[in-house]
Amino acid sequence: MRSTLDGQRIAVLGGSSGIGLATAKAAQQAGAKVTIVSRKPPAGFAAHAADLADPAAIAEAFDTIGEIDHLVYTAGEPLELMTLNDFDRDRARSFFGLRYFSVLDAVKAARVTTSITLTTGIAKDRPGPGWAVAASICGAVEALTKALAIELAPLRVNAVSPGVVRSPLWGPDAEQLYTDVGRTLPLRRVGEVEEIAHAYLYLMTQPWATGTILTVDGGTTIA
Ligand SMILES: NC(=O)c1ccc[n+]([C@@H]2O[C@H](COP(=O)([O-])OP(=O)(O)OC[C@H]3O[C@@H](n4cnc5c(N)ncnc54)[C@H](OP(=O)(O)O)[C@@H]3O)[C@@H](O)[C@H]2O)c1
């Protein structure tokens, strides 16, 4: 039974920024051999540049990377909200591309021995107006996580469900949003990417966790 990441091979898809980058750094500090896959992977890691919207690019990335112990998927473009009034079927469908269908492409293409950790979010539990599609993606990833945990067992499949976290996802002018959201939470602040990274490391190293959706949200969903 291995509960350490020392020497483990990890691919972080979407690891060039925010939650994924923090996870890549924390895993590397724990002794893992980390490969980042994204369109613009950063220096300091093994890297494979790929647009994860393209299934062929995903397959090619895993051909190059070879066998890994853990797959982490955090890729996501900035979210666009859409009220029912603005509903557009093609745009809504496109939102599922990177966060849902590319996850399936990646899980299918990867040669993983130990665990897969996906990313959902608490929008599925606490949606606001305009969040119908985004919340649905989160719900779909939660269901996908549990279904894959059954289909791929004994490979472990889990997901992290963050609340609002300070990251480039929200753009450069999000301080007011962080303040406003943070004020409403039991812990009185939004999260930091390093705090969420901790959850990915936990799920990678907890040998009896599968089908788990690990919420880390400063108390958002109980407030
Ligand atoms: N931040 C939050 O408050 C929060 C809360 C709940 C859930 N989440 C979810 O957590 C995930 C990560 O969020 P984050 O805050 O870390 O966002 P982020 O800082 O914007 O990072 C997004 C990552 O996705 C990659 N990416 C985007 N489009 C890509 C593409 N076509 N191909 C390959 N990689 C692509 C980016 O890399 P490149 O630009 O190099 O391609 C980047 O590494 C997202 O799914 C988000 O919805 C975030």
Short mmCIF file of C-alpha atoms and ligand atoms in Angstrom, two decimals:
data_model
loop_
_atom_site.label_atom_id
_atom_site.label_comp_id
_atom_site.label_asym_id
_atom_site.label_seq_id
_atom_site.Cartn_x
_atom_site.Cartn_y
_atom_site.Cartn_z
CA MET A 1 0.00 0.00 0.00
CA ARG A 2 1.51 3.32 -1.07
CA SER A 3 0.40 6.47 0.72
CA THR A 4 3.20 8.75 -0.38
CA LEU A 5 3.78 10.50 -3.67
CA ASP A 6 7.56 10.05 -3.55
CA GLY A 7 8.67 8.81 -6.98
CA GLN A 8 5.09 8.62 -8.30
CA ARG A 9 4.40 9.67 -11.90
CA ILE A 10 1.62 12.24 -12.13
CA ALA A 11 0.11 14.00 -15.13
CA VAL A 12 -1.77 17.22 -14.34
CA LEU A 13 -4.02 18.19 -17.24
CA GLY A 14 -4.59 21.91 -16.88
CA GLY A 15 -1.62 22.28 -14.54
CA SER A 16 -0.24 25.57 -15.86
CA SER A 17 -2.33 27.84 -13.65
CA GLY A 18 -4.47 28.11 -10.54
CA ILE A 19 -5.54 24.92 -8.81
CA GLY A 20 -3.69 22.63 -11.23
CA LEU A 21 -0.40 24.49 -10.89
CA ALA A 22 -0.67 24.52 -7.10
CA THR A 23 -1.33 20.76 -7.19
CA ALA A 24 1.63 20.19 -9.52
CA LYS A 25 3.91 22.19 -7.19
CA ALA A 26 2.71 20.42 -4.05
CA ALA A 27 3.09 17.00 -5.69
CA GLN A 28 6.56 17.86 -6.91
CA GLN A 29 7.52 18.98 -3.41
CA ALA A 30 6.26 15.62 -2.15
CA GLY A 31 8.73 13.90 -4.48
CA ALA A 32 6.48 13.09 -7.42
CA LYS A 33 7.55 13.26 -11.06
CA VAL A 34 5.00 15.66 -12.48
CA THR A 35 4.13 16.26 -16.13
CA ILE A 36 1.93 19.23 -16.95
CA VAL A 37 -0.30 19.09 -20.00
CA SER A 38 -1.88 22.34 -21.18
CA ARG A 39 -1.68 24.74 -24.11
CA LYS A 40 1.07 26.80 -22.43
CA PRO A 41 2.77 24.59 -19.84
CA PRO A 42 5.13 26.45 -17.49
CA ALA A 43 8.88 25.96 -17.05
CA GLY A 44 10.12 23.91 -14.10
CA PHE A 45 8.15 20.75 -14.88
CA ALA A 46 8.16 18.06 -17.50
CA ALA A 47 5.62 19.43 -19.95
CA HIS A 48 3.55 18.50 -22.93
CA ALA A 49 1.83 21.29 -24.86
CA ALA A 50 -1.63 20.23 -25.99
CA ASP A 51 -5.05 21.71 -26.59
CA LEU A 52 -7.25 19.38 -24.54
CA ALA A 53 -10.27 20.36 -26.62
CA ASP A 54 -8.73 18.14 -29.33
CA PRO A 55 -9.10 14.37 -28.69
CA ALA A 56 -6.20 13.60 -31.06
CA ALA A 57 -3.93 15.92 -29.06
CA ILE A 58 -4.94 14.14 -25.85
CA ALA A 59 -4.14 10.73 -27.34
CA GLU A 60 -0.80 12.01 -28.61
CA ALA A 61 0.05 13.48 -25.20
CA PHE A 62 -0.48 10.15 -23.45
CA ASP A 63 1.46 8.27 -26.13
CA THR A 64 4.40 10.51 -25.27
CA ILE A 65 3.92 10.47 -21.49
CA GLY A 66 3.48 6.68 -21.19
CA GLU A 67 2.34 4.99 -18.00
CA ILE A 68 1.52 7.15 -14.97
CA ASP A 69 0.46 6.43 -11.41
CA HIS A 70 -1.98 9.33 -11.04
CA LEU A 71 -4.01 11.47 -13.42
CA VAL A 72 -5.26 14.87 -12.23
CA TYR A 73 -7.67 16.82 -14.43
CA THR A 74 -8.15 20.52 -13.65
CA ALA A 75 -8.43 22.08 -17.12
CA GLY A 76 -11.23 24.58 -17.68
CA GLU A 77 -11.62 27.79 -19.62
CA PRO A 78 -13.14 30.85 -17.90
CA LEU A 79 -16.79 30.12 -17.20
CA GLU A 80 -19.47 32.02 -19.00
CA LEU A 81 -22.76 32.25 -17.18
CA MET A 82 -26.00 32.08 -19.14
CA THR A 83 -29.49 32.82 -17.92
CA LEU A 84 -32.38 30.95 -19.47
CA ASN A 85 -33.26 34.12 -21.41
CA ASP A 86 -29.84 33.99 -23.08
CA PHE A 87 -29.87 30.22 -23.54
CA ASP A 88 -28.06 29.17 -26.69
CA ARG A 89 -27.90 25.42 -27.34
CA ASP A 90 -24.54 25.42 -29.19
CA ARG A 91 -22.79 27.58 -26.60
CA ALA A 92 -24.22 25.50 -23.79
CA ARG A 93 -23.03 22.32 -25.48
CA SER A 94 -19.58 23.82 -26.05
CA PHE A 95 -19.22 24.51 -22.30
CA PHE A 96 -19.28 20.74 -21.75
CA GLY A 97 -16.33 20.26 -24.12
CA LEU A 98 -13.25 20.78 -21.97
CA ARG A 99 -14.78 20.08 -18.55
CA TYR A 100 -16.69 16.92 -19.47
CA PHE A 101 -16.04 15.32 -22.87
CA SER A 102 -12.29 15.96 -22.76
CA VAL A 103 -12.25 14.29 -19.35
CA LEU A 104 -13.66 11.16 -20.99
CA ASP A 105 -11.08 11.42 -23.79
CA ALA A 106 -8.27 11.79 -21.25
CA VAL A 107 -9.40 8.94 -19.01
CA LYS A 108 -9.74 6.71 -22.07
CA ALA A 109 -6.32 7.62 -23.48
CA ALA A 110 -4.31 7.59 -20.25
CA ARG A 111 -2.47 4.54 -18.95
CA VAL A 112 -3.00 5.05 -15.21
CA THR A 113 -2.18 2.52 -12.51
CA THR A 114 -3.48 4.02 -9.26
CA SER A 115 -5.84 7.01 -9.25
CA ILE A 116 -7.70 9.61 -11.24
CA THR A 117 -8.79 12.87 -9.62
CA LEU A 118 -11.28 15.05 -11.50
CA THR A 119 -12.60 18.54 -10.79
CA THR A 120 -16.18 19.57 -10.18
CA GLY A 121 -17.48 22.50 -8.09
CA ILE A 122 -20.09 23.51 -5.58
CA ALA A 123 -22.21 25.20 -8.25
CA LYS A 124 -24.01 21.83 -8.42
CA ASP A 125 -24.97 22.25 -4.74
CA ARG A 126 -25.46 26.02 -4.54
CA PRO A 127 -26.25 27.37 -8.02
CA GLY A 128 -27.07 31.05 -8.43
CA PRO A 129 -29.15 32.64 -11.21
CA GLY A 130 -27.39 32.12 -14.55
CA TRP A 131 -25.58 29.01 -13.36
CA ALA A 132 -27.90 26.38 -14.91
CA VAL A 133 -25.39 25.11 -17.46
CA ALA A 134 -22.29 25.48 -15.27
CA ALA A 135 -24.04 23.71 -12.39
CA SER A 136 -25.07 20.93 -14.78
CA ILE A 137 -21.45 20.39 -15.82
CA CYS A 138 -20.48 20.04 -12.14
CA GLY A 139 -23.31 17.56 -11.59
CA ALA A 140 -22.27 15.61 -14.68
CA VAL A 141 -18.67 15.38 -13.47
CA GLU A 142 -19.86 14.18 -10.06
CA ALA A 143 -21.91 11.40 -11.68
CA LEU A 144 -19.07 10.60 -14.07
CA THR A 145 -16.66 10.25 -11.16
CA LYS A 146 -18.86 7.71 -9.41
CA ALA A 147 -19.61 5.77 -12.60
CA LEU A 148 -15.93 5.60 -13.56
CA ALA A 149 -15.03 4.51 -10.04
CA ILE A 150 -17.24 1.48 -10.61
CA GLU A 151 -16.24 0.82 -14.21
CA LEU A 152 -12.49 1.21 -13.73
CA ALA A 153 -12.10 -0.36 -10.26
CA PRO A 154 -9.70 -1.18 -8.69
CA LEU A 155 -8.34 2.02 -10.22
CA ARG A 156 -9.57 4.76 -7.85
CA VAL A 157 -11.57 7.68 -9.28
CA ASN A 158 -12.42 10.73 -7.15
CA ALA A 159 -13.12 14.43 -7.61
CA VAL A 160 -12.46 17.66 -5.75
CA SER A 161 -15.33 20.12 -5.46
CA PRO A 162 -14.00 23.59 -4.59
CA GLY A 163 -15.93 26.64 -3.53
CA VAL A 164 -14.78 30.04 -4.78
CA VAL A 165 -10.99 30.07 -4.89
CA ARG A 166 -8.70 32.98 -5.71
CA SER A 167 -7.28 32.02 -9.13
CA PRO A 168 -6.72 33.40 -12.65
CA LEU A 169 -10.04 31.76 -13.63
CA TRP A 170 -11.90 34.78 -12.27
CA GLY A 171 -9.77 37.30 -14.20
CA PRO A 172 -7.51 40.09 -12.92
CA ASP A 173 -10.25 42.26 -11.38
CA ALA A 174 -11.87 39.83 -9.00
CA GLU A 175 -10.87 41.33 -5.63
CA GLN A 176 -14.34 42.71 -5.02
CA LEU A 177 -15.90 39.34 -5.85
CA TYR A 178 -13.54 37.62 -3.41
CA THR A 179 -14.42 40.14 -0.71
CA ASP A 180 -18.16 39.92 -1.33
CA VAL A 181 -18.24 36.13 -1.47
CA GLY A 182 -15.81 35.71 1.42
CA ARG A 183 -17.94 37.91 3.66
CA THR A 184 -20.86 35.46 3.34
CA LEU A 185 -18.90 32.35 4.30
CA PRO A 186 -18.44 30.75 7.73
CA LEU A 187 -14.66 31.04 7.28
CA ARG A 188 -15.03 34.70 6.15
CA ARG A 189 -12.81 34.40 3.09
CA VAL A 190 -12.54 32.63 -0.27
CA GLY A 191 -10.09 29.76 -0.70
CA GLU A 192 -6.49 29.74 -1.87
CA VAL A 193 -5.27 27.36 -4.58
CA GLU A 194 -2.76 25.75 -2.20
CA GLU A 195 -5.64 24.76 0.10
CA ILE A 196 -7.41 23.03 -2.77
CA ALA A 197 -4.19 21.34 -3.92
CA HIS A 198 -4.11 19.64 -0.54
CA ALA A 199 -7.37 17.87 -1.42
CA TYR A 200 -5.95 16.46 -4.67
CA LEU A 201 -2.90 15.15 -2.82
CA TYR A 202 -5.15 13.58 -0.19
CA LEU A 203 -7.25 11.75 -2.81
CA MET A 204 -4.15 10.54 -4.65
CA THR A 205 -2.65 9.10 -1.49
CA GLN A 206 -5.75 7.83 0.38
CA PRO A 207 -5.78 4.18 -0.70
CA TRP A 208 -9.39 3.46 0.33
CA ALA A 209 -11.03 6.47 -1.34
CA THR A 210 -12.92 5.93 -4.56
CA GLY A 211 -16.09 7.56 -5.87
CA THR A 212 -15.46 10.32 -3.32
CA ILE A 213 -16.45 13.91 -4.04
CA LEU A 214 -14.31 15.96 -1.68
CA THR A 215 -15.85 19.38 -1.04
CA VAL A 216 -13.46 22.11 0.14
CA ASP A 217 -15.45 25.33 0.31
CA GLY A 218 -14.91 27.27 3.53
CA GLY A 219 -18.36 26.18 4.63
CA THR A 220 -20.26 27.55 1.61
CA THR A 221 -22.59 24.58 1.33
CA ILE A 222 -23.53 24.52 5.01
CA ALA A 223 -24.10 28.24 5.42
N1 LIG B 1 -11.22 28.89 -9.08
C1 LIG B 1 -12.39 28.56 -8.55
O1 LIG B 1 -13.00 29.31 -7.76
C2 LIG B 1 -13.03 27.23 -8.90
C3 LIG B 1 -14.12 26.79 -8.14
C4 LIG B 1 -14.72 25.57 -8.46
C5 LIG B 1 -14.24 24.84 -9.53
N2 LIG B 1 -13.20 25.31 -10.26
C6 LIG B 1 -12.76 24.53 -11.42
O2 LIG B 1 -11.42 24.13 -11.25
C7 LIG B 1 -10.79 24.03 -12.53
C8 LIG B 1 -9.48 24.80 -12.46
O3 LIG B 1 -9.79 26.15 -12.18
P1 LIG B 1 -8.65 27.22 -11.89
O4 LIG B 1 -9.24 28.20 -10.98
O5 LIG B 1 -7.38 26.55 -11.54
O6 LIG B 1 -8.54 27.90 -13.35
P2 LIG B 1 -7.30 28.56 -14.11
O7 LIG B 1 -6.32 29.13 -13.15
O8 LIG B 1 -7.89 29.45 -15.14
O9 LIG B 1 -6.60 27.31 -14.84
C9 LIG B 1 -7.22 26.67 -15.91
C10 LIG B 1 -6.25 25.69 -16.53
O10 LIG B 1 -6.91 25.06 -17.64
C11 LIG B 1 -6.00 25.05 -18.73
N3 LIG B 1 -6.74 25.08 -19.98
C12 LIG B 1 -7.74 25.93 -20.36
N4 LIG B 1 -8.14 25.65 -21.61
C13 LIG B 1 -7.36 24.60 -22.04
C14 LIG B 1 -7.28 23.86 -23.26
N5 LIG B 1 -8.09 24.11 -24.30
N6 LIG B 1 -6.36 22.87 -23.34
C15 LIG B 1 -5.52 22.61 -22.30
N7 LIG B 1 -5.57 23.26 -21.13
C16 LIG B 1 -6.46 24.25 -21.01
C17 LIG B 1 -5.14 26.29 -18.57
O11 LIG B 1 -3.88 26.08 -19.19
P3 LIG B 1 -3.39 26.77 -20.56
O12 LIG B 1 -3.92 28.16 -20.59
O13 LIG B 1 -1.89 26.65 -20.47
O14 LIG B 1 -3.95 25.91 -21.64
C18 LIG B 1 -4.97 26.32 -17.05
O15 LIG B 1 -3.86 25.51 -16.67
C19 LIG B 1 -11.80 24.56 -13.56
O16 LIG B 1 -12.48 23.50 -14.16
C20 LIG B 1 -12.77 25.36 -12.69
O17 LIG B 1 -14.07 25.43 -13.24
C21 LIG B 1 -12.57 26.46 -9.96
#
